[in-house]
PDB file of C-alpha atoms in Angstrom:
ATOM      1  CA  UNK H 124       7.895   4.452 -18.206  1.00  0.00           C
ATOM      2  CA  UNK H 125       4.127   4.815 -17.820  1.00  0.00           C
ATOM      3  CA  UNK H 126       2.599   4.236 -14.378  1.00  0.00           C
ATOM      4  CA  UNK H 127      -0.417   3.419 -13.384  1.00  0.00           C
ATOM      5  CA  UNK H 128      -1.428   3.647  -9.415  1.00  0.00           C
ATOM      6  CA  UNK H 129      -3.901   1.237  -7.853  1.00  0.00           C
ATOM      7  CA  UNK H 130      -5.094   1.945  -4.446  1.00  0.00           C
ATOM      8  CA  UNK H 131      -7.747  -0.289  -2.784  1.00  0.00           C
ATOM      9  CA  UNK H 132     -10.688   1.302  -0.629  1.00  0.00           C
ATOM     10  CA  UNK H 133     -13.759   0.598   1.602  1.00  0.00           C
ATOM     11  CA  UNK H 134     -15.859   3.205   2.745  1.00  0.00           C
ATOM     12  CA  UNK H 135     -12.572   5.664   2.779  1.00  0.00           C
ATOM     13  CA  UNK H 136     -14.973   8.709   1.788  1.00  0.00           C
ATOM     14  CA  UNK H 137     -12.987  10.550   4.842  1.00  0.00           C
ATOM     15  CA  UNK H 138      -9.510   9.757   2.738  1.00  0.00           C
ATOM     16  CA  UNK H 139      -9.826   9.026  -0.637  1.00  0.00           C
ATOM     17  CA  UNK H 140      -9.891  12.608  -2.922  1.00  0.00           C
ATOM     18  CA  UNK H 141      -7.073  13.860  -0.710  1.00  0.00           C
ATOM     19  CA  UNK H 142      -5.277  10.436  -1.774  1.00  0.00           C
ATOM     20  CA  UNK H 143      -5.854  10.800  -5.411  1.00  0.00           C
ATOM     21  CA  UNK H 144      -5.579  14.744  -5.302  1.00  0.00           C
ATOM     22  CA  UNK H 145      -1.990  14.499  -4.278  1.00  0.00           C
ATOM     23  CA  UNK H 146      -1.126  11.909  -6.943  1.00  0.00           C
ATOM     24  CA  UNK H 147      -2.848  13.776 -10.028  1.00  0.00           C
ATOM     25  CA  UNK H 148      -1.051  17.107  -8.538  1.00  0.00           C
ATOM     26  CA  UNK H 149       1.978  15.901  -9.849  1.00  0.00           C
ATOM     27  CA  UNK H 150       0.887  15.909 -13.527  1.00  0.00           C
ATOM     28  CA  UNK H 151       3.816  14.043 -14.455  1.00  0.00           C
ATOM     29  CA  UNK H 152       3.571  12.772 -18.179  1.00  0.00           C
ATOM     30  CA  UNK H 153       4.923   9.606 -17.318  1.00  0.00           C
ATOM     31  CA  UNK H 154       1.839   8.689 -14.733  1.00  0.00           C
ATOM     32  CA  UNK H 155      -0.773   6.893 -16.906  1.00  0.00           C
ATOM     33  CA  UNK H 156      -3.809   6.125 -14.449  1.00  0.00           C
ATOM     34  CA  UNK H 157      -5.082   5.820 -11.362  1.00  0.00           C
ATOM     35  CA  UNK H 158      -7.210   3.268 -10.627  1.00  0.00           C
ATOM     36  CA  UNK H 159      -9.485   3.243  -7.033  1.00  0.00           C
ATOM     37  CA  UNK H 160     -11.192  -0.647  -6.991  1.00  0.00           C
ATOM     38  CA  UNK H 161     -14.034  -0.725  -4.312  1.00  0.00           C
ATOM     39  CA  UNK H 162     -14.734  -3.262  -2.178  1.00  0.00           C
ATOM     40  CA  UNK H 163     -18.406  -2.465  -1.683  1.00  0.00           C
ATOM     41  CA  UNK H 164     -18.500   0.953   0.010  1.00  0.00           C
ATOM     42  CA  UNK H 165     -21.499   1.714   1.770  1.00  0.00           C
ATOM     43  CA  UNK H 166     -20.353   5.647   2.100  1.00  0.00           C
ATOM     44  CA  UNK H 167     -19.921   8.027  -1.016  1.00  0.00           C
ATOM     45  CA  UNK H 168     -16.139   6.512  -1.496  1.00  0.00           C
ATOM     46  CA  UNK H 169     -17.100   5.861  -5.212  1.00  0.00           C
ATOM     47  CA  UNK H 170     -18.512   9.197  -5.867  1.00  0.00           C
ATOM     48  CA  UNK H 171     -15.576  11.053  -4.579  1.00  0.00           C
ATOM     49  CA  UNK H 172     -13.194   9.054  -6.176  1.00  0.00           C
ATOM     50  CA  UNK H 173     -14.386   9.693  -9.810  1.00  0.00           C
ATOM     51  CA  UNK H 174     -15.122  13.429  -8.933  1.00  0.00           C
ATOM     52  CA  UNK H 175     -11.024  13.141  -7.988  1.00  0.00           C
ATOM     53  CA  UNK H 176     -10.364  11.869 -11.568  1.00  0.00           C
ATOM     54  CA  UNK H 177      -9.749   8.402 -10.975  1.00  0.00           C
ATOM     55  CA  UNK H 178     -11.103   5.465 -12.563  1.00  0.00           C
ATOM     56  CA  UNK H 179     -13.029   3.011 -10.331  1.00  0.00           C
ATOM     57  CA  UNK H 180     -13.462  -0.494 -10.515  1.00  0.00           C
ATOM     58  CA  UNK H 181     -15.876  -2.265  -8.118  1.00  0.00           C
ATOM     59  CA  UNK H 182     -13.952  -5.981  -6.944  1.00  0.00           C
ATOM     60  CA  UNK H 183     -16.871  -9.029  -6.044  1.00  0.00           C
ATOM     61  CA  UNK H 184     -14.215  -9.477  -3.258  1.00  0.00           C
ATOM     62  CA  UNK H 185     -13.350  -7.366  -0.719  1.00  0.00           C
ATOM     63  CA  UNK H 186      -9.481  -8.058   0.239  1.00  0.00           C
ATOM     64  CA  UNK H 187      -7.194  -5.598  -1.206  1.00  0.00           C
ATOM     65  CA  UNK H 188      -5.221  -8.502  -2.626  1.00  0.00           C
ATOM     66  CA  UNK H 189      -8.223  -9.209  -5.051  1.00  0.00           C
ATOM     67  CA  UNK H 190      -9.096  -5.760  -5.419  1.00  0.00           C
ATOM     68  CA  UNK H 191      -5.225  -4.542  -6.292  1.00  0.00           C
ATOM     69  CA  UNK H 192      -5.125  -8.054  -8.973  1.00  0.00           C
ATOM     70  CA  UNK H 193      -8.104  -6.915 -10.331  1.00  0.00           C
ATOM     71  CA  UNK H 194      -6.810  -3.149 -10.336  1.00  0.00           C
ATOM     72  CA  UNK H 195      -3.486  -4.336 -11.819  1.00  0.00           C
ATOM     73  CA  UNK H 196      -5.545  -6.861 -14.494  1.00  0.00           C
ATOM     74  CA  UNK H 197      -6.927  -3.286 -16.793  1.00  0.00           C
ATOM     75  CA  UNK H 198      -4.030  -1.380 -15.710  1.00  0.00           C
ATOM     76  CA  UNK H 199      -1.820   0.149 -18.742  1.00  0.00           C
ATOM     77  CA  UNK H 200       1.096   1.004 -17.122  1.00  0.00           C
ATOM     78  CA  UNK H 201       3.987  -0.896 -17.390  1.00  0.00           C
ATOM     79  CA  UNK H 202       4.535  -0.081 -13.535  1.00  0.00           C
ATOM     80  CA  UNK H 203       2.159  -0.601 -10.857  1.00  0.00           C
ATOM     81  CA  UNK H 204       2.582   1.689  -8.050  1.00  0.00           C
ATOM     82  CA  UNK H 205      -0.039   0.455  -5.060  1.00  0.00           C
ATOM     83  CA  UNK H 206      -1.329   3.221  -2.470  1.00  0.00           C
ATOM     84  CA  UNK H 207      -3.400   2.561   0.289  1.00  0.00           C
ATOM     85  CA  UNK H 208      -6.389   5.502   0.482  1.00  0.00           C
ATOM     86  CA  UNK H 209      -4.842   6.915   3.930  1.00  0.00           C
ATOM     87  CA  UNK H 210      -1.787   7.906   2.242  1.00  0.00           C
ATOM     88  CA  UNK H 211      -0.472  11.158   0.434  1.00  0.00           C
ATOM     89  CA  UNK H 212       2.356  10.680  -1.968  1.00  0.00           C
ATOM     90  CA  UNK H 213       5.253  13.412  -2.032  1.00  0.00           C
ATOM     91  CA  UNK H 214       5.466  15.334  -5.412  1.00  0.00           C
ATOM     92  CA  UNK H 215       8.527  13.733  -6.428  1.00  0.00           C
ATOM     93  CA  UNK H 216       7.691  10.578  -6.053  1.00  0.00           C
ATOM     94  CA  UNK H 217       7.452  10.033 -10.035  1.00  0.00           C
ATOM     95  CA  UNK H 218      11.091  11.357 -10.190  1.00  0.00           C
ATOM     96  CA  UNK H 219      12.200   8.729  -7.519  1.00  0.00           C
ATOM     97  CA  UNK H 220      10.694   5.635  -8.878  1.00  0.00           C
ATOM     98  CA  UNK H 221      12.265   6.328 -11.706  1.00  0.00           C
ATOM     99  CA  UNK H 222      15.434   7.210 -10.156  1.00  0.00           C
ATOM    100  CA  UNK H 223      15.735   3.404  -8.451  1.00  0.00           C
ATOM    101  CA  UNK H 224      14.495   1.734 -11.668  1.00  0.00           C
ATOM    102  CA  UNK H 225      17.490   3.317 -13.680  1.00  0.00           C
ATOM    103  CA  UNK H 226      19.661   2.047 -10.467  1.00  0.00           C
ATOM    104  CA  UNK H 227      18.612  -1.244 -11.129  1.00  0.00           C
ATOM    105  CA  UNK H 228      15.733  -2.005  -8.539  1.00  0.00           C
ATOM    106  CA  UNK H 229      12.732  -3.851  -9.525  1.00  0.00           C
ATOM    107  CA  UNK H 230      10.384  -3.102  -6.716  1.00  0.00           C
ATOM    108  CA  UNK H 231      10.518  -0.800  -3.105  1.00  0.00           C
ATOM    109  CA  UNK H 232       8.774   1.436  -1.259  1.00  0.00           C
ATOM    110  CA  UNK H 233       8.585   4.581   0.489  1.00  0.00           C
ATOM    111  CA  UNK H 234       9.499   5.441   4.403  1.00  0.00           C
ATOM    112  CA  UNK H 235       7.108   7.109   5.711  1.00  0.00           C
ATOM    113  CA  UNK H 236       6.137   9.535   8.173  1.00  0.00           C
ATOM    114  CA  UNK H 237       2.514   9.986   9.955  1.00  0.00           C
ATOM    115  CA  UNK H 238       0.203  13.144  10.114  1.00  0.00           C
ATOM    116  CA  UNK H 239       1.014  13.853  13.462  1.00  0.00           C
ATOM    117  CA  UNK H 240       3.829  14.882  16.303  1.00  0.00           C
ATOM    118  CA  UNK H 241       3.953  12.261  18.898  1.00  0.00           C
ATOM    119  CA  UNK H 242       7.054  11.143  19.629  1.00  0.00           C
ATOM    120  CA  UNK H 243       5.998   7.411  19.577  1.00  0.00           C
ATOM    121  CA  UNK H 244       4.913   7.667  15.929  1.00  0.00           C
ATOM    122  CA  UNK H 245       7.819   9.316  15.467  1.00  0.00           C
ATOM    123  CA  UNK H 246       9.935   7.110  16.537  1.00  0.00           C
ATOM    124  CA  UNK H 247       7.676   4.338  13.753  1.00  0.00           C
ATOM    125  CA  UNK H 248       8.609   6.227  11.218  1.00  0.00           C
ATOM    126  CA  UNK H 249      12.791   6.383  12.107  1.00  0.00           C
ATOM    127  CA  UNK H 250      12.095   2.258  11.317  1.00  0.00           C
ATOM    128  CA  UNK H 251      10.659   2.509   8.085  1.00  0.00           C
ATOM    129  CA  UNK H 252      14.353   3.579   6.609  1.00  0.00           C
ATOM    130  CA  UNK H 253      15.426  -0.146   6.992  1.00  0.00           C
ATOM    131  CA  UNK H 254      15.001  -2.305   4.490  1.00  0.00           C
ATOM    132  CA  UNK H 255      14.919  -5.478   6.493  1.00  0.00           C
ATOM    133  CA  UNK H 256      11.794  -7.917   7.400  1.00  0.00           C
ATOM    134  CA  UNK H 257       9.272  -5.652   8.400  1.00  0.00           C
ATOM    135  CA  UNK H 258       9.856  -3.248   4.649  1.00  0.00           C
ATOM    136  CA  UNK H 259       7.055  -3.079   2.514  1.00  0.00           C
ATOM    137  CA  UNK H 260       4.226  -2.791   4.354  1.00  0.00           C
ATOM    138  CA  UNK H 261       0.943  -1.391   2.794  1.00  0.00           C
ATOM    139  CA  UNK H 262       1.713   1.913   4.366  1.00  0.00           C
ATOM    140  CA  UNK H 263       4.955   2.462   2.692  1.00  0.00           C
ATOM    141  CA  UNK H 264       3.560   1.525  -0.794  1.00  0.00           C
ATOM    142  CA  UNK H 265       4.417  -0.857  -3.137  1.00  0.00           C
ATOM    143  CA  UNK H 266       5.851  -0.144  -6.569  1.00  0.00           C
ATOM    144  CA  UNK H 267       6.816  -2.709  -8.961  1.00  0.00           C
ATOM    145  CA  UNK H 268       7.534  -3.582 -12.399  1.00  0.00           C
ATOM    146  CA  UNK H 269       4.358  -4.841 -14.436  1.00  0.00           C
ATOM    147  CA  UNK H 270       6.476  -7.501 -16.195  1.00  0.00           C
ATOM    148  CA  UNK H 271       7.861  -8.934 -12.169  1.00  0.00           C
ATOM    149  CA  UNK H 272       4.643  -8.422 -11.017  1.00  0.00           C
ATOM    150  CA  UNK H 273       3.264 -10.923 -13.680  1.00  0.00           C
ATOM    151  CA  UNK H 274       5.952 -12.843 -13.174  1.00  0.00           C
ATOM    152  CA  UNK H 275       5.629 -13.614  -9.269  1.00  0.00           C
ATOM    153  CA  UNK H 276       1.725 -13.884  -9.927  1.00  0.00           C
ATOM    154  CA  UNK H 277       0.866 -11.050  -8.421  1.00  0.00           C
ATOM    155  CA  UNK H 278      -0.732 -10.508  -4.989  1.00  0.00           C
ATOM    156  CA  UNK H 279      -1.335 -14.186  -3.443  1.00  0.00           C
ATOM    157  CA  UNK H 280      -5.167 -14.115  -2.878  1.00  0.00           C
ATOM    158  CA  UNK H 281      -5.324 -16.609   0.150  1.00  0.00           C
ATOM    159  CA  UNK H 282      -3.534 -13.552   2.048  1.00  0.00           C
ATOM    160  CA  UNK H 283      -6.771 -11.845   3.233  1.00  0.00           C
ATOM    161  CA  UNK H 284      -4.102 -10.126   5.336  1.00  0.00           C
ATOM    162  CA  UNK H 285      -0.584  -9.406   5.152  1.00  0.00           C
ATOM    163  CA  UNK H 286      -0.491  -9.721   1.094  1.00  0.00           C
ATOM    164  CA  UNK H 287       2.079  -6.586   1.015  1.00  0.00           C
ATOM    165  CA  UNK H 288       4.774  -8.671   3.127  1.00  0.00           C
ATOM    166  CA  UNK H 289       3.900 -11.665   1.430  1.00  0.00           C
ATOM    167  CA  UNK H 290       4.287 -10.675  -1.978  1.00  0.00           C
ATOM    168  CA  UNK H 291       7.618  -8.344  -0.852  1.00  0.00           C
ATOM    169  CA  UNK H 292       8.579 -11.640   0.987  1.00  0.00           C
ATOM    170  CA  UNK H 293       8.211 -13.374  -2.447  1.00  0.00           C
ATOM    171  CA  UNK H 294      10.524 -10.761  -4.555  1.00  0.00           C
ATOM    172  CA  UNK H 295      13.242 -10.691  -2.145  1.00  0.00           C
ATOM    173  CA  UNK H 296      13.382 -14.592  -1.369  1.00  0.00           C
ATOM    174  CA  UNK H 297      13.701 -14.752  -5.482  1.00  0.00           C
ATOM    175  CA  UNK H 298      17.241 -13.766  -5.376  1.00  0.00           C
ATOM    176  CA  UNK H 299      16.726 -12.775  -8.829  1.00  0.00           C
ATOM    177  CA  UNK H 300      15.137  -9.074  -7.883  1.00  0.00           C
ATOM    178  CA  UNK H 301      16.235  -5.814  -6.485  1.00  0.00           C
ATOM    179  CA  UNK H 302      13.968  -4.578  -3.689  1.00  0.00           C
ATOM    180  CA  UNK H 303      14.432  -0.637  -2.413  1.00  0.00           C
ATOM    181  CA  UNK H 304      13.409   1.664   0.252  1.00  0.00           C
ATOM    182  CA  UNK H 305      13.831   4.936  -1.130  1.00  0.00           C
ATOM    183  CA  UNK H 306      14.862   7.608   1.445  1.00  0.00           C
ATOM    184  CA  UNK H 307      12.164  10.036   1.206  1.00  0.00           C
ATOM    185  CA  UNK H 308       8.633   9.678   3.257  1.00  0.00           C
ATOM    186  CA  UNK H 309       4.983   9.678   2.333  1.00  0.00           C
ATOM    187  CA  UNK H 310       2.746  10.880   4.460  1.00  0.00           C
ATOM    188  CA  UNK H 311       0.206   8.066   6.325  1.00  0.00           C
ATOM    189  CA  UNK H 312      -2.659   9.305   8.383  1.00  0.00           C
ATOM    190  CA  UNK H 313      -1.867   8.014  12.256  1.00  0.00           C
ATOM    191  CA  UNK H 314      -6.062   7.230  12.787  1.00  0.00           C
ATOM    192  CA  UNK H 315      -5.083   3.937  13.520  1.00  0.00           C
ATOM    193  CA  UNK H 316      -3.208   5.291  16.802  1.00  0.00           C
ATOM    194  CA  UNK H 317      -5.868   8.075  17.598  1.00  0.00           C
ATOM    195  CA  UNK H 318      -8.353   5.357  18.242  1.00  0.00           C
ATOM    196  CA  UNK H 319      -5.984   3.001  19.777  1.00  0.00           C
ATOM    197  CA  UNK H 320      -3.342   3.499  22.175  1.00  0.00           C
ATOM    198  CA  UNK H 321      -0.007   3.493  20.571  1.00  0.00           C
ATOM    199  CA  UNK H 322       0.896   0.312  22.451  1.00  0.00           C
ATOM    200  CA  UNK H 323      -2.091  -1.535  21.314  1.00  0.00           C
ATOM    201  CA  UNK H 324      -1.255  -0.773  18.307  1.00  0.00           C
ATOM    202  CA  UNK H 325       2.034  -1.722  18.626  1.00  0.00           C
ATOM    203  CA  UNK H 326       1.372  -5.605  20.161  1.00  0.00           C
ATOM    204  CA  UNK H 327      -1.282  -6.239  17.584  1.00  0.00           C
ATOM    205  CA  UNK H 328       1.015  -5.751  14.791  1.00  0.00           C
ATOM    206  CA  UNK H 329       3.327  -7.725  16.519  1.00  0.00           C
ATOM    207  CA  UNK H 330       1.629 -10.227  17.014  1.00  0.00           C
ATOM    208  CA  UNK H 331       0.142 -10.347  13.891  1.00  0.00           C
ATOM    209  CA  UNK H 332       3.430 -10.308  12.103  1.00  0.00           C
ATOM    210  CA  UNK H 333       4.514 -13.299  14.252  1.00  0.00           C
ATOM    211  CA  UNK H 334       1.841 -15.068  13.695  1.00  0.00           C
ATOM    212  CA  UNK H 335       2.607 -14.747   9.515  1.00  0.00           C
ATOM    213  CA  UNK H 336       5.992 -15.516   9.694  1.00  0.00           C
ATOM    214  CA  UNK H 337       4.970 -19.119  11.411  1.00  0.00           C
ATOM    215  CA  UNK H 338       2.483 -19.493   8.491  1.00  0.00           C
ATOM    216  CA  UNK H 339      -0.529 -19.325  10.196  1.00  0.00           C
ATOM    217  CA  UNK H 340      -3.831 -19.082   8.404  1.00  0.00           C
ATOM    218  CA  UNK H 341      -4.212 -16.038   7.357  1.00  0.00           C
ATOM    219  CA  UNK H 342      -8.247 -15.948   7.832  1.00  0.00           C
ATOM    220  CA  UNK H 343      -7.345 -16.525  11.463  1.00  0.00           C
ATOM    221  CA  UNK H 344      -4.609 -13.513  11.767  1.00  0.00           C
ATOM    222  CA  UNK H 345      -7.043 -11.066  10.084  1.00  0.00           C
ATOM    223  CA  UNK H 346      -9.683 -11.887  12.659  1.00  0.00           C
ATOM    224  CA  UNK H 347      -7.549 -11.506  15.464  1.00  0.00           C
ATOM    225  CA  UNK H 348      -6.631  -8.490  14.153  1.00  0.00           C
ATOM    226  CA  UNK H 349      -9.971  -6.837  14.069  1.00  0.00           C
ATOM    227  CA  UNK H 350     -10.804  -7.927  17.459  1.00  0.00           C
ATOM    228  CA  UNK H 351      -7.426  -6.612  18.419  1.00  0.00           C
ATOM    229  CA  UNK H 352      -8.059  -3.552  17.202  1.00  0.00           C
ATOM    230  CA  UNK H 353     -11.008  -0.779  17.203  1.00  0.00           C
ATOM    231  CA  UNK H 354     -11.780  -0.073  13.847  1.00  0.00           C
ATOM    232  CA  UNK H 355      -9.164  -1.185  12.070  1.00  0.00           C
TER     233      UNK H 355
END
């Protein structure tokens, strides 16, 4: 198994060598790449990134579906394993990917837990053990089998929002794929919440996640989201 991690970013200069730092710590033999694809940062995202060791790509489009198709088009790996650039992977998580492939799975995630104590968030992260409808979010990564990912297509690009869900949406309604949620947690930075009250939070994703499930356009959801939200 050779892996190859993707991880999408935007002016993440705050984020993004602790990201790849944590990955490259593991220096497992098995992890081929990883690969940062821009969006167009305006800050010194790029910079960092390569001083980190990763390779960066720069995407003409800035939606992480494009970006992780494009970071999944030059990839080597014959597993993709996509990490957003507020995250910090646990050192085993090399061993446990390739624990759930030899079990059979195709594609999963993480649970996760964020970088701070409030109950509320807390009390997120208890839900991220399920593997039900709301699995497979960004923030739990996404890892997946080069061959399935090619198979399904890859990330839908008219999903300028909610591509995770839509492509996990895609393996599981397949019937012909194994999707896990492996029992350990990442770590997610809560900034989201800091700037936001937890509830805010809370409604916009709800609503958002509503508002995909009754197929509406996804241009529209990602708006609402933004205006929703303070920098999200």
């Amino acid at each position: 198994m050779k892996v190859s991690v993707i991880i999408p970013v935007y002016n993440e200069a705050e984020t993004i060598a602790k990201c790849v730092d944590t990955v490259l710590h593991t220096q497992d033999h098995r992890l081929a790449e990883v690969i940062v694809v821009d969006g167009g940062s305006t800050d010194n995202t790029v910079a960092l990134a390569e001083a980190a060791g990763a390779k960066v790509l720069v995407s003409k489009v800035r939606t992480r579906a494009a970006q992780m198709n494009l970071g999944a088009s030059v990839a080597i790996g014959d597993l993709f394993y996509f990490i957003h650039a507020d995250t910090q992977v646990i050192p085993s998580f090399m061993n446990d990917i390739a624990s759930e492939l030899r079990k059979g799975t195709h594609a999963g995630c993480f649970r996760y837990k964020f970088d701070s104590k409030k109950t509320m968030l807390k009390i997120n992260s208890w839900f991220t053990r399920f593997n039900g409808p709301l699995a497979g979010g960004g923030d739990q990564t996404l890892f997946i089998t080069r061959k399935i990912f090619s198979s399904l297509g890859g990330f839908d690009e008219y999903y300028t929002i909610m591509e995770d869900f839509e492509l996990v949406r895609r393996i599981k309604k397949s019937g012909k794929y194994r999707f896990s949620v492996i029992p350990k947690s990442i770590l997610v930075s809560a900034r989201k919440y800091e700037k936001n009250s937890w509830l805010r939070v809370q409604l916009a994703n709800l609503i958002v996640f509503l508002l995909f499930y009754l197929n509406r356009p996804p241009d529209s959801l990602k708006s609402l989201y933004k205006r929703l939200l303070i920098s999200s």
